[in-house]
Coordinates of C-alpha atoms (C1' of nucleotides) in Angstrom, one line a residue:
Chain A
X1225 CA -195.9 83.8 -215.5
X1226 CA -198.0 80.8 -214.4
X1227 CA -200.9 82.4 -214.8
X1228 CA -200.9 83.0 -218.5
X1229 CA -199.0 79.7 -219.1
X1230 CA -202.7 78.4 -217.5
X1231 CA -204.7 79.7 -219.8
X1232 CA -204.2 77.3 -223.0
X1233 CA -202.1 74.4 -221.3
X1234 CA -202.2 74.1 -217.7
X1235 CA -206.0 74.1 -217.5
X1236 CA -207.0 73.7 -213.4
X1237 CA -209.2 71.2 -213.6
X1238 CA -211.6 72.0 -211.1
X1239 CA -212.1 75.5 -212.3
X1240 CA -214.4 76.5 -215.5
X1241 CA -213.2 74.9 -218.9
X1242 CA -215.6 74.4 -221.2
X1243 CA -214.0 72.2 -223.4
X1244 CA -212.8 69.6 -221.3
X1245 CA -217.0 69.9 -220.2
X1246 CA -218.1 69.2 -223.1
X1247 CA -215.1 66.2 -223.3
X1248 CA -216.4 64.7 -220.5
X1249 CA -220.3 64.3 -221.4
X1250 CA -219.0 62.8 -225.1
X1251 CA -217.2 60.6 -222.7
X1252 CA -220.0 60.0 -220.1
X1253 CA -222.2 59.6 -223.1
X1254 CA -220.4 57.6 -225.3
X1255 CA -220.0 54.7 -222.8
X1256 CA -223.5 55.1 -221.4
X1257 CA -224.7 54.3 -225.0
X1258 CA -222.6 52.1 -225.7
X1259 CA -223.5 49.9 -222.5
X1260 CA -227.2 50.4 -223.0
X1261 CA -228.1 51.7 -226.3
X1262 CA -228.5 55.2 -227.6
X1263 CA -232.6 55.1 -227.2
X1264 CA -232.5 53.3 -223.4
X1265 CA -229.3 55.6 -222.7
X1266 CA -230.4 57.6 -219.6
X1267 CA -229.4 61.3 -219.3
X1268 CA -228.9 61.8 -215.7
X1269 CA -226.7 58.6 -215.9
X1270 CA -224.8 60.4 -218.4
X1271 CA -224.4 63.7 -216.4
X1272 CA -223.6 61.4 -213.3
X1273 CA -220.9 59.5 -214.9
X1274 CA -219.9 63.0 -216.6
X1275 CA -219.9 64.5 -212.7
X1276 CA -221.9 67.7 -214.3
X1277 CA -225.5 68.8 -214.7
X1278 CA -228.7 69.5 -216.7
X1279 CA -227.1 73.2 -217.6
X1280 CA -223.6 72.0 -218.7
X1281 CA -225.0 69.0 -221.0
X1282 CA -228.0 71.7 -222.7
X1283 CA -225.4 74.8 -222.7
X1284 CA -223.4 71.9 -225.1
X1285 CA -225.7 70.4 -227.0
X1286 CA -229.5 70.8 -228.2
X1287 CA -230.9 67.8 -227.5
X1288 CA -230.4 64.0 -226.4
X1289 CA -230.2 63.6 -230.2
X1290 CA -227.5 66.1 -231.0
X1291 CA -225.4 64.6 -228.1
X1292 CA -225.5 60.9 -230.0
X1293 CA -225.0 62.6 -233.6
X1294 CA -221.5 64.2 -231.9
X1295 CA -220.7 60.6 -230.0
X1296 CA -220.9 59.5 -233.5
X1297 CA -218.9 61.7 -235.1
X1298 CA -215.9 62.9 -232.6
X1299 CA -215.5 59.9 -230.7
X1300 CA -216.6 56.7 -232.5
X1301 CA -215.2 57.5 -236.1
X1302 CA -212.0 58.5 -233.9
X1303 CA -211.7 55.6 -232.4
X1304 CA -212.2 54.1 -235.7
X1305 CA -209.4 56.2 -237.5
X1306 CA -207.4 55.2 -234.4
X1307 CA -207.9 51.4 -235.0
X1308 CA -207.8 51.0 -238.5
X1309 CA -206.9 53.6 -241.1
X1310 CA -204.1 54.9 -239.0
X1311 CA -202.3 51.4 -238.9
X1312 CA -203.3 51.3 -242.7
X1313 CA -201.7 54.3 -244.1
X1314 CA -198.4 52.3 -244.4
X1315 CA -196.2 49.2 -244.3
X1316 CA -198.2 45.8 -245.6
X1317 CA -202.3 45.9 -245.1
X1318 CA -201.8 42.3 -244.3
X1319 CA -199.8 42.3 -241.8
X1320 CA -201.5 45.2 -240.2
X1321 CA -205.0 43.3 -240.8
X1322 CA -203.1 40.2 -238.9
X1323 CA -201.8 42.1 -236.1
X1324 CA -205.1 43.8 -235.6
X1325 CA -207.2 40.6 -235.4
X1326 CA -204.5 38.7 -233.7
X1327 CA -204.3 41.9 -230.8
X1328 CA -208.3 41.3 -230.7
X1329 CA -209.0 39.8 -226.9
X1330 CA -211.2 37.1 -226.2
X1331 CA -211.6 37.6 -222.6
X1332 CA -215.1 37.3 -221.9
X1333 CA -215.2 41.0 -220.3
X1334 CA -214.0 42.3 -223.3
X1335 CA -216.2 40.6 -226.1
X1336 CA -219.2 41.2 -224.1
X1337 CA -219.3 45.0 -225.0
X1338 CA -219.5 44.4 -228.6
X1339 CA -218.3 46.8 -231.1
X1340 CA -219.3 50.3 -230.5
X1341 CA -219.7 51.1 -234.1
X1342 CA -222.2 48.3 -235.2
X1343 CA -223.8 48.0 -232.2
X1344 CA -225.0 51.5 -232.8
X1345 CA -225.6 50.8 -236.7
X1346 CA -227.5 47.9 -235.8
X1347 CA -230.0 49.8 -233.4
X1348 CA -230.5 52.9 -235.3
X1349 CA -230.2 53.2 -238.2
X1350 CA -233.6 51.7 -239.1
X1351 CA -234.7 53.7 -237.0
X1352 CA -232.9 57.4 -237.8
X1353 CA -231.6 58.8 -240.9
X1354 CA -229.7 61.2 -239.4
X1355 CA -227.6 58.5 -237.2
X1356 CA -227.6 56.1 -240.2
X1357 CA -226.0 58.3 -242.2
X1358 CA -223.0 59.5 -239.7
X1359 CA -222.8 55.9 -239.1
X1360 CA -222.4 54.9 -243.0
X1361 CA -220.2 58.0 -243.3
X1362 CA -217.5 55.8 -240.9
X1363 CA -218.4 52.3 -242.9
X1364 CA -217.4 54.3 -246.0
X1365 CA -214.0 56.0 -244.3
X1366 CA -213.6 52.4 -243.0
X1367 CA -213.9 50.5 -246.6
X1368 CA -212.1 53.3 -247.9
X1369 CA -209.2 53.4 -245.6
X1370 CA -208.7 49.5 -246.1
X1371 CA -209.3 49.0 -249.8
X1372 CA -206.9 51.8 -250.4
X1373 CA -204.4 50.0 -248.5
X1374 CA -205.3 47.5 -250.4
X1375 CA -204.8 49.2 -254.0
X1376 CA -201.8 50.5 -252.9
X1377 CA -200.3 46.6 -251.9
X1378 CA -201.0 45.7 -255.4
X1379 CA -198.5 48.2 -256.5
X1380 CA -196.3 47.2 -254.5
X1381 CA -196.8 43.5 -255.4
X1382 CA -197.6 42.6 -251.3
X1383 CA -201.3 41.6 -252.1
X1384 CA -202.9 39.3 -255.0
X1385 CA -204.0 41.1 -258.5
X1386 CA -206.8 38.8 -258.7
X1387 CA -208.5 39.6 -255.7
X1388 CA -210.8 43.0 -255.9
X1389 CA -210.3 45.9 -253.8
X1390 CA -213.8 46.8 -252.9
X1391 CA -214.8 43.6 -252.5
X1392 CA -211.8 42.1 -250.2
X1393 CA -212.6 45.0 -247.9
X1394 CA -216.1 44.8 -247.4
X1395 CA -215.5 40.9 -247.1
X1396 CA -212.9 41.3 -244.1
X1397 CA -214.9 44.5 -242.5
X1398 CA -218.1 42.1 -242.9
X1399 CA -216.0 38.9 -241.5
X1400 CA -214.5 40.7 -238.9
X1401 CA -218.1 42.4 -237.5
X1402 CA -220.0 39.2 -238.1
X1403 CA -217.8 37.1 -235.4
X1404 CA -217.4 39.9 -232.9
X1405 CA -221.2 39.9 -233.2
X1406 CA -221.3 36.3 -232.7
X1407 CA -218.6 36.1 -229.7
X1408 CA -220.7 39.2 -227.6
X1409 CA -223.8 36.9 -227.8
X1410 CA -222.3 33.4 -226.9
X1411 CA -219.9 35.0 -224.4
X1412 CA -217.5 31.5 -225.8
X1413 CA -214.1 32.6 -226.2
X1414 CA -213.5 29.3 -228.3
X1415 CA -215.8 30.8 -230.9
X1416 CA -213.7 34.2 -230.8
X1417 CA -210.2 32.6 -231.1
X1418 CA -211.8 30.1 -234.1
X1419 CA -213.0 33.1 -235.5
X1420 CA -209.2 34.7 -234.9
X1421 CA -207.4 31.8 -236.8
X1422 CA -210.2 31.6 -239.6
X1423 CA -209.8 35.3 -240.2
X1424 CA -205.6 35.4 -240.4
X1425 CA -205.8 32.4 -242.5
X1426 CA -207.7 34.0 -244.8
X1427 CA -205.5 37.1 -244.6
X1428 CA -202.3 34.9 -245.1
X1429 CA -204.2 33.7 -248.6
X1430 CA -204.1 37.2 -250.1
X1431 CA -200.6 37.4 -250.6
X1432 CA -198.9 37.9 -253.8
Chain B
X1158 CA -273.7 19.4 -236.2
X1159 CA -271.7 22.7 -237.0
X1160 CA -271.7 23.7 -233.6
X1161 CA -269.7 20.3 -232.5
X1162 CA -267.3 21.0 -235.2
X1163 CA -266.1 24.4 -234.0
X1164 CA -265.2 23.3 -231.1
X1165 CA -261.8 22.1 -231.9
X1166 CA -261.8 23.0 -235.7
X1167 CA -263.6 26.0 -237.2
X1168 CA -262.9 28.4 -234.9
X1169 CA -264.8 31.9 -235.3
X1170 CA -262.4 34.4 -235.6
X1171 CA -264.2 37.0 -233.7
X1172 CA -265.6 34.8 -230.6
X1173 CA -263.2 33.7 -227.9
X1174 CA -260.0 31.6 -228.7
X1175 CA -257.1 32.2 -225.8
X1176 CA -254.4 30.4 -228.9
X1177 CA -255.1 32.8 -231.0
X1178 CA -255.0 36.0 -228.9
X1179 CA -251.8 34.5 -227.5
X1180 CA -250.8 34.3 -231.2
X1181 CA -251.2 37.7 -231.9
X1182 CA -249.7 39.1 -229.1
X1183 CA -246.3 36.8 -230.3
X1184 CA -246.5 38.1 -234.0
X1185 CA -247.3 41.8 -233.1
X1186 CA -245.0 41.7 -230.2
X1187 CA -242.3 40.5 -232.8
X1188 CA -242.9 42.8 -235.3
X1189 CA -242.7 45.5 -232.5
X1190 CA -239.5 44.4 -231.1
X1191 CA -238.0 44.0 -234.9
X1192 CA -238.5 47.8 -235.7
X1193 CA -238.0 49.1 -232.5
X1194 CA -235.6 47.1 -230.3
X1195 CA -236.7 45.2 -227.2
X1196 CA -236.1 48.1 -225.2
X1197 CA -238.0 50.8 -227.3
X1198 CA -241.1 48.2 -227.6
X1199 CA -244.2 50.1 -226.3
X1200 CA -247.1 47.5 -225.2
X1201 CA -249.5 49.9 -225.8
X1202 CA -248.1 49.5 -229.5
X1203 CA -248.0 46.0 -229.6
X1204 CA -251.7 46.0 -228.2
X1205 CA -252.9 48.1 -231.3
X1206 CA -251.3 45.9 -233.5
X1207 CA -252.7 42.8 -231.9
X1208 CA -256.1 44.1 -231.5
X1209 CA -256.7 43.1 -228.3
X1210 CA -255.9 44.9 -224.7
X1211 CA -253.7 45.4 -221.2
X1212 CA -255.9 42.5 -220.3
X1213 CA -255.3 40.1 -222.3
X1214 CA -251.7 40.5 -222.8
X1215 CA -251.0 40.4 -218.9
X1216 CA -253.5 37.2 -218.9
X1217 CA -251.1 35.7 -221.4
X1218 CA -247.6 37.0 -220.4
X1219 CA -246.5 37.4 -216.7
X1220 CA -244.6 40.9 -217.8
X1221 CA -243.0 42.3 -220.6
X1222 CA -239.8 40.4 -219.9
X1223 CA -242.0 37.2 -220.4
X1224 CA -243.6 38.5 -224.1
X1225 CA -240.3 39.2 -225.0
X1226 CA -239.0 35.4 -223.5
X1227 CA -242.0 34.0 -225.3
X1228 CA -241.0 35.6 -229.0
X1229 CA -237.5 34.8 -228.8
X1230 CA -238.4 31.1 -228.4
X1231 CA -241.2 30.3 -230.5
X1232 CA -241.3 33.2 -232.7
X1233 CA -237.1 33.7 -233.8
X1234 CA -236.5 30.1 -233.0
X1235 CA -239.0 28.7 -235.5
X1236 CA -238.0 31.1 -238.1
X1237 CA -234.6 30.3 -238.0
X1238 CA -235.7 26.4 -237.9
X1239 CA -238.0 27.2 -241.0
X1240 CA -235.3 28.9 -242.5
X1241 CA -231.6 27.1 -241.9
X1242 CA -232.5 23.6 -239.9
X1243 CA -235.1 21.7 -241.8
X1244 CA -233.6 22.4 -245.5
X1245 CA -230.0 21.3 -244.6
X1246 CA -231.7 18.3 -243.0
X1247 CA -231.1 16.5 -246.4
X1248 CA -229.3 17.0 -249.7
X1249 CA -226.5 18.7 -250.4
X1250 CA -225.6 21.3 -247.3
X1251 CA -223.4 23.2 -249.8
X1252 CA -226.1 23.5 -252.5
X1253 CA -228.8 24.5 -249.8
X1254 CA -226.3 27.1 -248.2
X1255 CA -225.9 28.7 -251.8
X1256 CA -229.6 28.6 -252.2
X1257 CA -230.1 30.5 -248.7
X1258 CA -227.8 33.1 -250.1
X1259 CA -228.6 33.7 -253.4
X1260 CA -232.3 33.9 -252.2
X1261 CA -231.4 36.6 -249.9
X1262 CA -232.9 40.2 -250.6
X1263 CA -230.9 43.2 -251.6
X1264 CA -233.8 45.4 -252.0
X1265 CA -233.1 48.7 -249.4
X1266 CA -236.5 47.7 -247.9
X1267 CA -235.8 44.1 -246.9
X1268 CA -232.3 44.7 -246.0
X1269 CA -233.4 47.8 -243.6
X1270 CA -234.7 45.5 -241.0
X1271 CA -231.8 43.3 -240.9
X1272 CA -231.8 39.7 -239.2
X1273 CA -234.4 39.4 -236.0
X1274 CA -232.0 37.0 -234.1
X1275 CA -229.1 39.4 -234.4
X1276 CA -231.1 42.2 -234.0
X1277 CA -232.0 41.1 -230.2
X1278 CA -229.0 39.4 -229.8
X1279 CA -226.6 42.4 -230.0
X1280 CA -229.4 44.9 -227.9
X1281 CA -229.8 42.4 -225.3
X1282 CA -227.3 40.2 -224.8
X1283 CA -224.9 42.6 -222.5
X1284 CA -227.8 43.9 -220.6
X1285 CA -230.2 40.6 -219.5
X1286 CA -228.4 36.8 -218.9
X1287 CA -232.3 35.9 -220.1
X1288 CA -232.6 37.4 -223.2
X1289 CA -228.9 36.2 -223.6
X1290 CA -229.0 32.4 -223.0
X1291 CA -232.1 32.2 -224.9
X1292 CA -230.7 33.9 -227.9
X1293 CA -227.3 31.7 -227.8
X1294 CA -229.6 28.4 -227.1
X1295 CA -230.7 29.9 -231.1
X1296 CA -227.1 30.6 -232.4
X1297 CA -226.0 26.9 -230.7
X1298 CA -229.0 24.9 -232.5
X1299 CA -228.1 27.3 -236.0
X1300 CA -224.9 26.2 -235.6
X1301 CA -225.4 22.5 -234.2
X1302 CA -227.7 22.1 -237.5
X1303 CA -225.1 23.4 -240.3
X1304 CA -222.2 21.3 -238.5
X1305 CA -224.2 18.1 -238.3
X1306 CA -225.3 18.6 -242.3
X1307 CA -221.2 19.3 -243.1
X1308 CA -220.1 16.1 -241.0
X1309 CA -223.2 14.4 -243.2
X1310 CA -221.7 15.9 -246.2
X1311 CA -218.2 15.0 -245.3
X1312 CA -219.3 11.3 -245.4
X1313 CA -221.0 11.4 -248.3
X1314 CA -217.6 12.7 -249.9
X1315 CA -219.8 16.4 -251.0
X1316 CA -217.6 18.1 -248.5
X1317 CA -213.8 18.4 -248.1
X1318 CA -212.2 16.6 -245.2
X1319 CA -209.6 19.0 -244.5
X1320 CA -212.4 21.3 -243.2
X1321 CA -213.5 21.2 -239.6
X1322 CA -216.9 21.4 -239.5
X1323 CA -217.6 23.4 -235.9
X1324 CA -215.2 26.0 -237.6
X1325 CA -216.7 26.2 -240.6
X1326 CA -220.5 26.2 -239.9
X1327 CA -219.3 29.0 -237.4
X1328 CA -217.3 31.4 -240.5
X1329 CA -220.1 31.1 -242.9
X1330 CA -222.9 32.1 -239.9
X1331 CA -220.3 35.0 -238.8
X1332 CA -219.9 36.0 -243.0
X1333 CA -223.6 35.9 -243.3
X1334 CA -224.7 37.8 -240.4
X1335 CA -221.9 40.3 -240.9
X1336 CA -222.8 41.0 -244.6
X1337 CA -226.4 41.4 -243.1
X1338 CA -225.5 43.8 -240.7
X1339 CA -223.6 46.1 -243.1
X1340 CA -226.1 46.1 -245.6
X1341 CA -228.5 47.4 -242.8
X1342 CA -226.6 50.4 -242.1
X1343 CA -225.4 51.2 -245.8
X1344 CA -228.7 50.3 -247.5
X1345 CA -226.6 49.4 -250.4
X1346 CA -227.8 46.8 -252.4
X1347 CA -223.9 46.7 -254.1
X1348 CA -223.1 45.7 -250.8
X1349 CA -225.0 42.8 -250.1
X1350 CA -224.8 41.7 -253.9
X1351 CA -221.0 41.5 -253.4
X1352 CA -221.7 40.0 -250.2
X1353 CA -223.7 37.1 -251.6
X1354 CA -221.0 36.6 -254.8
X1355 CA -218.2 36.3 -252.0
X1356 CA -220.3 33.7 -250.2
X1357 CA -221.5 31.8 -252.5
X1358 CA -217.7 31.8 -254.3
X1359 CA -216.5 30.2 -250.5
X1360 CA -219.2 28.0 -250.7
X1361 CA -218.6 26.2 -253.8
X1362 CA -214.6 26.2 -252.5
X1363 CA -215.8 23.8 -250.0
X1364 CA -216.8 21.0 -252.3
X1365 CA -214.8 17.9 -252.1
Chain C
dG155 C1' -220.9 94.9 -215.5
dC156 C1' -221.7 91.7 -218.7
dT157 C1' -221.7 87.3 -220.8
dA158 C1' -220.3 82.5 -220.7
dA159 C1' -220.7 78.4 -218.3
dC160 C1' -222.7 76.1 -215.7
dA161 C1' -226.2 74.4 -211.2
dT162 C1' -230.9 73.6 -209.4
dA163 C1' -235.6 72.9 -209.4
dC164 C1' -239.3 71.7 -211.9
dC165 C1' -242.7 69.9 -215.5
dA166 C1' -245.1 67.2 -218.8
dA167 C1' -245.2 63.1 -221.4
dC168 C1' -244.7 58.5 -221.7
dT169 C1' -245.2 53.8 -220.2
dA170 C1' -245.0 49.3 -217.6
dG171 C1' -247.9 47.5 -214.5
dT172 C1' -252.3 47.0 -211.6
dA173 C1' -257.0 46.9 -210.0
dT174 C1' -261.3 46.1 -211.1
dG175 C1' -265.1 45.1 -214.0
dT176 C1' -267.5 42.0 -217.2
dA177 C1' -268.7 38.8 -220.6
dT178 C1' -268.0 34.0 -222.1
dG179 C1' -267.7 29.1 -221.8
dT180 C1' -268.6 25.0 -219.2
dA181 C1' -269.8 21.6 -216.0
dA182 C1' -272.5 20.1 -212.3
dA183 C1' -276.9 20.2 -209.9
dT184 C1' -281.7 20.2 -210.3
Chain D
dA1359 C1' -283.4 21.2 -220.4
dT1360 C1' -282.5 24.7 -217.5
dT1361 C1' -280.4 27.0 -213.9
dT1362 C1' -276.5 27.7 -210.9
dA1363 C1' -271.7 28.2 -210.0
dC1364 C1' -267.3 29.2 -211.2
dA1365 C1' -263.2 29.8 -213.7
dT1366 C1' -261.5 31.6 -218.0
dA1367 C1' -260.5 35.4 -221.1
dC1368 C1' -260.5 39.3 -221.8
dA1369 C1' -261.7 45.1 -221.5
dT1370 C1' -261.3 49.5 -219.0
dA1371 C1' -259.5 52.8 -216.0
dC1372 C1' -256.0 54.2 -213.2
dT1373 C1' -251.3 54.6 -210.8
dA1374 C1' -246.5 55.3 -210.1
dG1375 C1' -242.1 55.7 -211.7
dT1376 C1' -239.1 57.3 -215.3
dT1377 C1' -237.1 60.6 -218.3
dG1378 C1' -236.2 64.3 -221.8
dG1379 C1' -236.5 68.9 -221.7
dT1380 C1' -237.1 73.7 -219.6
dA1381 C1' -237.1 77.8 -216.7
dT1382 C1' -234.6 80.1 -213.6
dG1383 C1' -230.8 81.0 -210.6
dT1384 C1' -225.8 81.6 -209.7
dT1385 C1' -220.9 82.0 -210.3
dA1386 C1' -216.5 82.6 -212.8
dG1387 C1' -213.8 85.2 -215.9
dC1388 C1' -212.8 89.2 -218.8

DNA sequence: GCTAACATACCAACTAGTATGTATGTAAAT
DNA sequence: ATTTACATACATACTAGTTGGTATGTTAGC
C-alpha cells in the first residue's frame, strides 16, 4: 500500500525521478544565470549546484540555449505571475502596487541581485531573438496583468478616469525597474527607500 | 618646415601615434562591450575593429580588466558628461531635461542597444567591486549634476520648492533609464513614445 | 529484456594572456 | 651630419585554461 502511494506522491528522493531532475537544473540554472548572466553562466556550475551530470542536463534539454529559453519561460514568468498578476486579480491595484513596493527590501544583499527579469532582458535580447521574445512575452503578461487591474478600478471608481491604462502601467513597470536598476548599481539603500516613497506617492495620486 | 609641424599637429594617420592606437582600442573596445556585454567581449574582436594587434592592446592596457576600466571612465563617462552635465550647466534644467527626452530615439534600431552605462552597470556590478565603483562614481556625478542645476533652478524661482532635489534628480534618472530599458526588450517604439510624453508631462509639473 | 534516465570520459573550439621578434623614433656621441 | 644606442610601439606566433557539447557506459524500473 506504500508502494503505490510512492509512485505519484511520496516520490523517494534519492531514487530516479525525472521531474524533480529536471526541477532541479531549472533551479541550478536559473540562479547560476541570474548571478552571472545567461552567456558567462557556466554549465558544470549549473550541474554542480544541480548535484547531477552532463547526461541528466542533455537527456532534458538540447542545448545551453534550450535550458535558458525554459528558465525563461517556467520559472521567471512564474515568479512573475507569482509577484504581480496574482496580487492583481482582485481587491484595489493600488493598494496592491503599494504593498508590493512598500514589501520591496533594501538590504544591500537583497538589491544587489537585481531583478531577474530585466537583468536578463537587458543582456539578451539585443543579442537573441529567441530570448527577447520569451522575455517580451512576460513584459506583455506583466503590462497586461496591471493595466487590467487597472481598467477594472475605473469601474469600480478606485482609480482616476483621467489617467490611461496602458500608459499608467508601463509608467509604474518602467519606474519600478528603473530604481531597482539604480539601487543594484549604487548598492545605497537611501537611494532604494527614496525611490520606495517616490513610487507610493505617486501611487496614492491615482486615486479616484 | 612640414616635417616640424607634424610633430605635435598633423599627425599621419598611418605612421606611429601611441594616442591614437590607444584611442581606437577605447572606441572599438566600447563598441564591443556595448553589443556584447563585458563578459562576452572577445579581444580578438575588438582588435579587428581597432585595426591594430595583441601587441598593441597589451602595450596599452595591463589586461582586459584594465580596457574595460579605461572605457568606463573616459569613454561612458564623457558621454554621459557630453550628454546630461555640460547642458544643464546653464538655463533652464527643466527645459534642458525636456529637450534630452524629446530628442531621444524611438526608432527599433537606436532603442536595441539601450544605454551603455546601464548596460555595464547591471552585467557587472554584482560580479566585480571595479567595474562597480567606477560605474556608481558615473551614476553619482549624473546625479550630482541634475541636483545641483534643480537647487540652481530652485533659486532662480524655475523650480518648485516643495521638491527635494536629491529625490527628484534621482526619479527622473530611475524613469529614464527604466523607459530605456523596456524599450530595449520590447522594441516598441509605442513604448518609448509614451515613455517620453509621461516624462516630459512630469517635467513641466515641476515648474514653479 | 528493453527503454528511460541518468553517469563518466572525452573532445574540439574558443579565448585571455604571453613570449618573442621587429620596426620606428630619438637623443647622445662622434 | 652621421652613426650608435636604446626605449617605444607595435606585430606575430604560441600556450594554457576554459567550456559547450558528444559518445559511450551503466543502472533503475516496468
Amino acid at each position: 500500500m506504500l508502494a503505490t502511494a510512492r509512485s505519484k506522491l511520496r516520490r523517494s528522493a534519492s531514487l530516479r525521478d525525472p521531474e524533480r531532475t529536471r526541477r532541479k537544473l531549472l533551479d541550478a540554472g536559473f540562479r547560476e544565470v541570474y548571478e552571472r548572466g545567461y552567456q558567462s553562466a557556466d554549465l558544470d556550475a549549473v550541474l554542480e549546484r544541480a548535484g547531477v551530470t552532463k547526461g541528466a542536463l542533455y537527456y532534458h534539454f538540447e542545448n545551453k540555449e534550450a535550458l535558458g529559453h525554459a528558465i525563461i519561460e517556467e520559472v521567471i514568468a512564474e515568479m512573475t505571475r507569482q509577484k504581480w498578476h496574482i496580487p492583481l486579480q482582485k481587491g484595489n491595484p493600488i493598494d496592491t502596487l503599494i504593498h508590493i513596493v512598500q514589501s520591496t527590501r533594501t538590504e544591500v544583499a537583497e538589491m544587489r541581485g537585481g531583478c531577474p527579469f530585466n537583468n536578463l532582458a537587458q543582456e539578451m535580447s539585443p543579442l537573441d531573438e529567441g530570448f527577447r521574445k520569451r522575455l517580451a512575452k512576460i513584459l506583455s503578461e506583466w503590462h497586461g496583468a496591471m493595466a487590467g487591474a487597472f481598467r477594472r478600478a475605473q469601474a469600480e471608481k478606485m482609480l482616476r478616469k483621467d489617467l490611461d491604462p496602458d500608459d499608467e502601467a508601463t509608467f509604474v513597470i518602467a519606474m519600478y525597474e528603473g530604481y531597482i536598476s539604480l539601487a543594484k548599481n549604487s548598492q545605497d539603500p537611501k537611494l532604494l527607500k527614496s525611490g520606495k516613497r517616490r513610487m507610493i506617492d505617486y501611487l496614492e495620486s491615482m486615486r479616484a
